[in-house]
Every structure is written in C-alpha cells, then in structure tokens.
Coordinates of C-alpha atoms and ligand atoms in Angstrom, one line a residue:
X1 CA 0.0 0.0 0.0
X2 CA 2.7 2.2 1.1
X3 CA 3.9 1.8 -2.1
X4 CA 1.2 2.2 -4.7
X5 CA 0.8 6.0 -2.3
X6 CA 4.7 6.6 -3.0
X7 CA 4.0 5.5 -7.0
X8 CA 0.5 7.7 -6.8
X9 CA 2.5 10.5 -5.3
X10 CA 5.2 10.7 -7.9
X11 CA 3.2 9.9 -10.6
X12 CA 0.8 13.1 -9.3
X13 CA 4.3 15.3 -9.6
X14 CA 4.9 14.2 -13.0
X15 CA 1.5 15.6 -14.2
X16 CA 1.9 18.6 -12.2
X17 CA 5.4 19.2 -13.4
X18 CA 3.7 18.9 -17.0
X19 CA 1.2 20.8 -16.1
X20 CA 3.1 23.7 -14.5
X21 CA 5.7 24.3 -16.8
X22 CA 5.3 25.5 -20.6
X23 CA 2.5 28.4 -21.3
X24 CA -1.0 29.7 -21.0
X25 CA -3.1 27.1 -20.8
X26 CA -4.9 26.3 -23.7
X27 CA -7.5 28.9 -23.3
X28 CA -5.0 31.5 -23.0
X29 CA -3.3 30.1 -26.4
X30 CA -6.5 29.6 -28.4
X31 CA -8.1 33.0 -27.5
X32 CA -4.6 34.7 -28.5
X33 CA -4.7 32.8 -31.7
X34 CA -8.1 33.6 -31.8
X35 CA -7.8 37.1 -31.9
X36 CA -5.4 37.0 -34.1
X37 CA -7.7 35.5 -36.8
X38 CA -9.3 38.5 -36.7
X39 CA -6.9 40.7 -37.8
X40 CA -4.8 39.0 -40.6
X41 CA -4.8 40.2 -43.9
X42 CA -6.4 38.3 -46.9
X43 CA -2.7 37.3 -48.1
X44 CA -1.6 36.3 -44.9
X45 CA -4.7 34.3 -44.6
X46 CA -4.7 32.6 -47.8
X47 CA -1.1 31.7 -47.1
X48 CA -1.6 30.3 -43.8
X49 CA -4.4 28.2 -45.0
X50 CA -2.1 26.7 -47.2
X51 CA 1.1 25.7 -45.2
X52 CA -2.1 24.1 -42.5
X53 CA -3.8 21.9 -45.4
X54 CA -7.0 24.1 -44.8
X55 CA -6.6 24.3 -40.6
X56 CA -6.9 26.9 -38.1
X57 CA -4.1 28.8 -35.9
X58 CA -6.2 28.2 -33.4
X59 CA -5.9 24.4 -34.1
X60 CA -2.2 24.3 -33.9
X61 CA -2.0 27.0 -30.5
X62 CA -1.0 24.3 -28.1
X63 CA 0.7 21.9 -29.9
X64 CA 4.1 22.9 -29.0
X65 CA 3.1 22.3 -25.5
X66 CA 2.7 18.5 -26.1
X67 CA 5.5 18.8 -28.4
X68 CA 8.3 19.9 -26.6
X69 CA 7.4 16.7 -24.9
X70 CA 9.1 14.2 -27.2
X71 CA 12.6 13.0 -28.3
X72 CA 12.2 15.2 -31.7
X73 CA 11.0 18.8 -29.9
X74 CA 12.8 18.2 -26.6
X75 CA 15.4 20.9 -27.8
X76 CA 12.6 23.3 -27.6
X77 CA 11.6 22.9 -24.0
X78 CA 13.5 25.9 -23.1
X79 CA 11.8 28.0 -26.1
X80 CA 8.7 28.8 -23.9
X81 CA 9.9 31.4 -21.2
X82 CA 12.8 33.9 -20.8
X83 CA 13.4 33.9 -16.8
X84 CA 15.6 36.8 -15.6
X85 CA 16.1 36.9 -12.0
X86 CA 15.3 40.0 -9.5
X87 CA 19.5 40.6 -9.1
X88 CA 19.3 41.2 -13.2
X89 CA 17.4 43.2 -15.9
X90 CA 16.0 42.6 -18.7
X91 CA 19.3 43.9 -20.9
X92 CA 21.6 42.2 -18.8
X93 CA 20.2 38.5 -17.6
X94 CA 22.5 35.8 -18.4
X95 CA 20.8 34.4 -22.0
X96 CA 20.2 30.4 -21.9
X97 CA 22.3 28.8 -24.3
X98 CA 19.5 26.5 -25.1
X99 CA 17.2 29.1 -26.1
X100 CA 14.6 31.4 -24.5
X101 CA 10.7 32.4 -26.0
X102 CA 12.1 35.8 -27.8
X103 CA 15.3 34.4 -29.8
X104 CA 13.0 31.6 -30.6
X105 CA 10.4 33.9 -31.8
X106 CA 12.9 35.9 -33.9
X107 CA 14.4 32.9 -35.5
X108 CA 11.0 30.8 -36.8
X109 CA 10.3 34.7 -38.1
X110 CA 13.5 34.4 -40.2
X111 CA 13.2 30.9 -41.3
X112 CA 9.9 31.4 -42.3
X113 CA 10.8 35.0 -44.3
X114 CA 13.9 33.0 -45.6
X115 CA 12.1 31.6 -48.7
X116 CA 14.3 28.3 -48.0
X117 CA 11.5 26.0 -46.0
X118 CA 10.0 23.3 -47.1
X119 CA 6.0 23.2 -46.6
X120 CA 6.4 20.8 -44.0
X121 CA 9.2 22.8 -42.6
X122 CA 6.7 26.1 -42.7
X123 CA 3.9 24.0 -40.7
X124 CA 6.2 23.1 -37.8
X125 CA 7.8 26.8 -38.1
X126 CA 4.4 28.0 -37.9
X127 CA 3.3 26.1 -35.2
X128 CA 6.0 27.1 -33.1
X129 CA 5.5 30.8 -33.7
X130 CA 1.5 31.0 -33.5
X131 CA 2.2 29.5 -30.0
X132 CA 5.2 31.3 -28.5
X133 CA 3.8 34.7 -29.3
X134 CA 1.0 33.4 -26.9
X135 CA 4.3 32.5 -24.3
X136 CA 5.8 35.7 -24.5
X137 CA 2.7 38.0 -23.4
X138 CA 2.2 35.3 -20.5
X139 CA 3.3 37.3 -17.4
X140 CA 5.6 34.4 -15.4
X141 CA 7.2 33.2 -18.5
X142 CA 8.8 36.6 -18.0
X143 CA 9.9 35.3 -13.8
X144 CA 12.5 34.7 -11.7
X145 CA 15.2 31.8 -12.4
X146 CA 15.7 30.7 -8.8
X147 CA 12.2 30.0 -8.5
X148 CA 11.3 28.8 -12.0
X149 CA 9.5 31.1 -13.5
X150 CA 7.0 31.3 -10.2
X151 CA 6.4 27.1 -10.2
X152 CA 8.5 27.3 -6.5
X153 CA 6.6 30.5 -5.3
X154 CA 3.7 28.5 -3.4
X155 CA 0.8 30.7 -3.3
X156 CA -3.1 29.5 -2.1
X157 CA -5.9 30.2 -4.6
X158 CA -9.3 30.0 -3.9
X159 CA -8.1 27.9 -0.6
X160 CA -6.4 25.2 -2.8
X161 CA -2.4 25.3 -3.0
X162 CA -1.1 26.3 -6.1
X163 CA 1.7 28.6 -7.5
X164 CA 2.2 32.2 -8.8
X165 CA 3.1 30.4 -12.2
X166 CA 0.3 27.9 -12.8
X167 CA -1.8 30.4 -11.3
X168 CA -1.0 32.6 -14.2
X169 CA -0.9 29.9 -16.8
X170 CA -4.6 29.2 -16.5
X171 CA -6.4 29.5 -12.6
X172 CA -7.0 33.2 -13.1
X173 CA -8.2 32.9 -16.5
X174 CA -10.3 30.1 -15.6
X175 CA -11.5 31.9 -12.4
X176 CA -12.3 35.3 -14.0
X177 CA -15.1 34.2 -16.8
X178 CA -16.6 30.8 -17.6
X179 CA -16.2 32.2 -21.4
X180 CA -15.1 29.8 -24.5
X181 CA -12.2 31.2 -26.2
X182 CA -14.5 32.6 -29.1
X183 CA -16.4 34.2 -26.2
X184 CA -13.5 35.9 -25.2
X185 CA -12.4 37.2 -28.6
X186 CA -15.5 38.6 -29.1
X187 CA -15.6 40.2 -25.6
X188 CA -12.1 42.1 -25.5
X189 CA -11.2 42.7 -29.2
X190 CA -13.2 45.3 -29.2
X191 CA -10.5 48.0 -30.3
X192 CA -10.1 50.8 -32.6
X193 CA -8.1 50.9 -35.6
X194 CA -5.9 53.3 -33.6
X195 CA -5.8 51.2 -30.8
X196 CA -4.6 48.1 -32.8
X197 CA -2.3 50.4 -34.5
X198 CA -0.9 51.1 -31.4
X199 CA -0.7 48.0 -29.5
X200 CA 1.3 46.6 -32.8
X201 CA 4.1 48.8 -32.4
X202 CA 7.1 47.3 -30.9
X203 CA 8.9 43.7 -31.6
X204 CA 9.2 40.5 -29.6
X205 CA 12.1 41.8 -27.6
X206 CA 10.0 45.4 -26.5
X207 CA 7.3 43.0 -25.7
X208 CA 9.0 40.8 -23.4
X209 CA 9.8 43.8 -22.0
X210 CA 6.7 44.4 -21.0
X211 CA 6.0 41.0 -20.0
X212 CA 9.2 41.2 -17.7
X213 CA 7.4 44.1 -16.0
X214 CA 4.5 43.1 -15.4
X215 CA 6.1 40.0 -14.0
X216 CA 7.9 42.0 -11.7
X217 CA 4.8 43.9 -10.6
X218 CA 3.2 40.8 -9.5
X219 CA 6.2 39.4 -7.6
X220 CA 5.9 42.6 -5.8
X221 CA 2.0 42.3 -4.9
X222 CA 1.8 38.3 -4.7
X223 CA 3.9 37.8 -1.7
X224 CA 5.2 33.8 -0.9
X225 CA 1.8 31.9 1.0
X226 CA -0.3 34.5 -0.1
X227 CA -4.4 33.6 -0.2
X228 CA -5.7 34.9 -3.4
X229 CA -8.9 34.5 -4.4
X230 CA -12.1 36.9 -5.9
X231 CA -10.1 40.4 -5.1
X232 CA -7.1 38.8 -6.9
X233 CA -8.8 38.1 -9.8
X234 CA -10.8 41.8 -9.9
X235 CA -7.8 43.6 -9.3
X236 CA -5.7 41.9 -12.1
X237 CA -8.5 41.1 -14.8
X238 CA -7.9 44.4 -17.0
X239 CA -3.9 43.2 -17.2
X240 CA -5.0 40.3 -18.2
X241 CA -7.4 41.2 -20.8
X242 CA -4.9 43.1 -22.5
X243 CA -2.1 40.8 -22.5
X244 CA -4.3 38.2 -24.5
X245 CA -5.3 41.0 -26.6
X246 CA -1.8 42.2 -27.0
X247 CA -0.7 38.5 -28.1
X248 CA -3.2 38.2 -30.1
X249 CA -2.9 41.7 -32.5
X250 CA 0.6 41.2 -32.3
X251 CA 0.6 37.9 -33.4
X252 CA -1.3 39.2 -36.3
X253 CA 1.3 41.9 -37.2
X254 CA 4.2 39.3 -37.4
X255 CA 1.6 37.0 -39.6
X256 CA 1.1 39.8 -41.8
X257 CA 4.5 41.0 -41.9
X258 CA 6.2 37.3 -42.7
X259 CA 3.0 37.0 -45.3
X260 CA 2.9 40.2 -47.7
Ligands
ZN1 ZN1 4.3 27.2 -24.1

C-alpha cells in the first residue's frame, strides 16, 4: 500500500510538473490565436491556410506544448519562457544557451521569411510561432530563475495550493469568466483601428519587456503563502485582458508581416 501511495504521489508530480511548466493554458493560447484570426490580412490568410492543409491557428495554438514533450522537440523545452532573476534586468540577464521564448520567436520569423522551407518545414515553423507569441505575453514566463519562473513560489488560490506560475498559466483565467475562447475574442477585441495600431508597435524583444514588467509587478503584490482568491482576480482582470489582446494583434502583425 505504502507503495502504490509513493507511485500515486510521484506519478501526481509528473502531471503537475507537465502541467506547470510550458505556457498559457490552452484557453489562453487559443483565444490569442483567436484574436489574431481576426486581424490578418487576406494574403496572410490565404497563405496560412495553405502551409495548414485548410486548418486553423487556433488548431495548432498548443501543440508545441505536447511537443516539446518528445525526443524530436525536446530541444525546444526551453523555447517557452525567458526567466531573468530579481539581481538582473531585462538587458543584462545571463541568456540560456539552449534558447529562451524571444530568440525563438525571432528565429522561426527568419526561417519562415527565408524563402528556403520546405512546406512541412513552414507548418512546424508555424506552429511554433503562433504559439510562442502566446508564451511571451504570458506574465511568469517573464519570472525569476531561482524560482522557475513562479512554479516554486507557493501561493493559495481559492483555498487550494497552487503557485504564482500555474496560477498565471490558467487558474485566473479560468476563475475570471466561464467564457469559450470565441467568447472571449468577441468580448475584449473590441479596439479601434488606432488602438490596434498602437498596441502593434514594438517587436518581440519590446514586448517581453513588457511582459518582464508586469512579471515583476506581481512578484511585488503576490507575496510567498499568499491567499488569493475573488479580489485577486478583480484587481488583475484588465492586465489580463490586454495581455491576450496584445498577443493576439501582435501575433497578427508578425503573420502579416512574414505574409505580404
Ligand atoms: Zn508554451
């Protein structure tokens, strides 16, 4: 008996360590790629349809979560975050030699301008990309390195332990509206031209900027054993309405741009 509890237990880590670790959940990634839908061009469109055989972003928005899972992605596990830790900034943190969410961001953007990909080689590009630009407007994919990105800063949330990254992953999202992801496009992109205009500006490193400080923000007001529940959610629901919007407009800009 003792045993099957021991397996039980460590088989109960190895879920939550998959759980906890890669991005938004899947809500978060299909209402970015969501939103996105809504503001590509009729090129970028019809090219996209193309490299997917007919299929949606929004169909391939978590794949590279399961992906980075096997023997052929693992090389990509570290392609989903850029930690930084509170003795660094965002200029001068110590770069992971196997890869963080922006230089992985910049490169399938190249490869996939390059001319020089096969179509097969476009889908998986593409896959990656409609999915990190989801990772990199997630607030603690932006956190600290000695506590993995928020997965070791034990928090409670709605009485139930959890922690300031999984929390931010999905809990809040889940917590703040029992919307579908369609639901939620149509509720927040809601913007003016000018608006979209504006929130486009920038590239993937002046966004993970951004990220990085909101990151740090909530560091500051989510203190270790904290007990969040309804306030939390209240007080941070407008931040993160417009970081799924963000993702989402500015995942359309890079489609449109790699697309003319
Ligand atoms: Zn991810």
């Amino acid at each position: 008996m003792k045993r099957l509890i021991r397996f039980t237990m460590i088989a109960a880590g190895l879920v939550a360590a998959t759980v906890n670790g890669y991005s938004w959940g899947q809500k978060g990634h299909d209402i970015t790629c969501s939103i996105a839908e809504q503001h590509l061009t009729k090129k970028a469109k019809k090219q996209i349809s193309e490299i997917f055989d007919g299929k949606s972003i929004v169909y391939w928005s978590s794949w590279m979560d399961n992906a980075s899972h096997t023997p052929q992605y693992k090389h990509t596990s570290t392609w989903h975050y850029k930690n930084i830790d509170a003795d660094e900034t965002y200029e001068t943190a110590q770069l992971n030699p196997d890869g963080d969410v922006v230089r992985a961001i910049e490169a399938q953007i190249e490869a996939l301008k390059s001319g020089k990909l096969s179509k097969d080689e476009s889908a998986v590009a593409l896959r990656f990309l409609v999915h990190l630009v989801g990772d990199l407007h997630c607030p603690m994919h932006m956190g600290h390195k000695s506590d993995r990105g928020g997965n070791k800063w034990q928090v409670q949330f709605f009485g139930r332990g959890s922690n300031l990254h999984k929390i931010w992953d999905s809990e809040v999202i889940e917590s703040a509206r029992k919307w579908t992801y369609s639901e939620w496009t149509e509720q927040i992109d809601r913007c003016s031209k000018e608006q979209v205009s504006k929130i486009m500006e920038g590239d993937p490193n002046t966004w993970g900027k951004q990220t990085y400080q909101l990151s740090t923000k909530l560091y500051e007001s989510t203190p270790q054993g904290a007990k969040l529940s309804y306030d939390y959610v209240n007080e941070w629901s407008e931040m993160l309405e417009q970081q799924l919007l963000n993702g989402g407009i500015r995942l359309a800009a890079v489609l449109n741009d790699i697309f003319r």
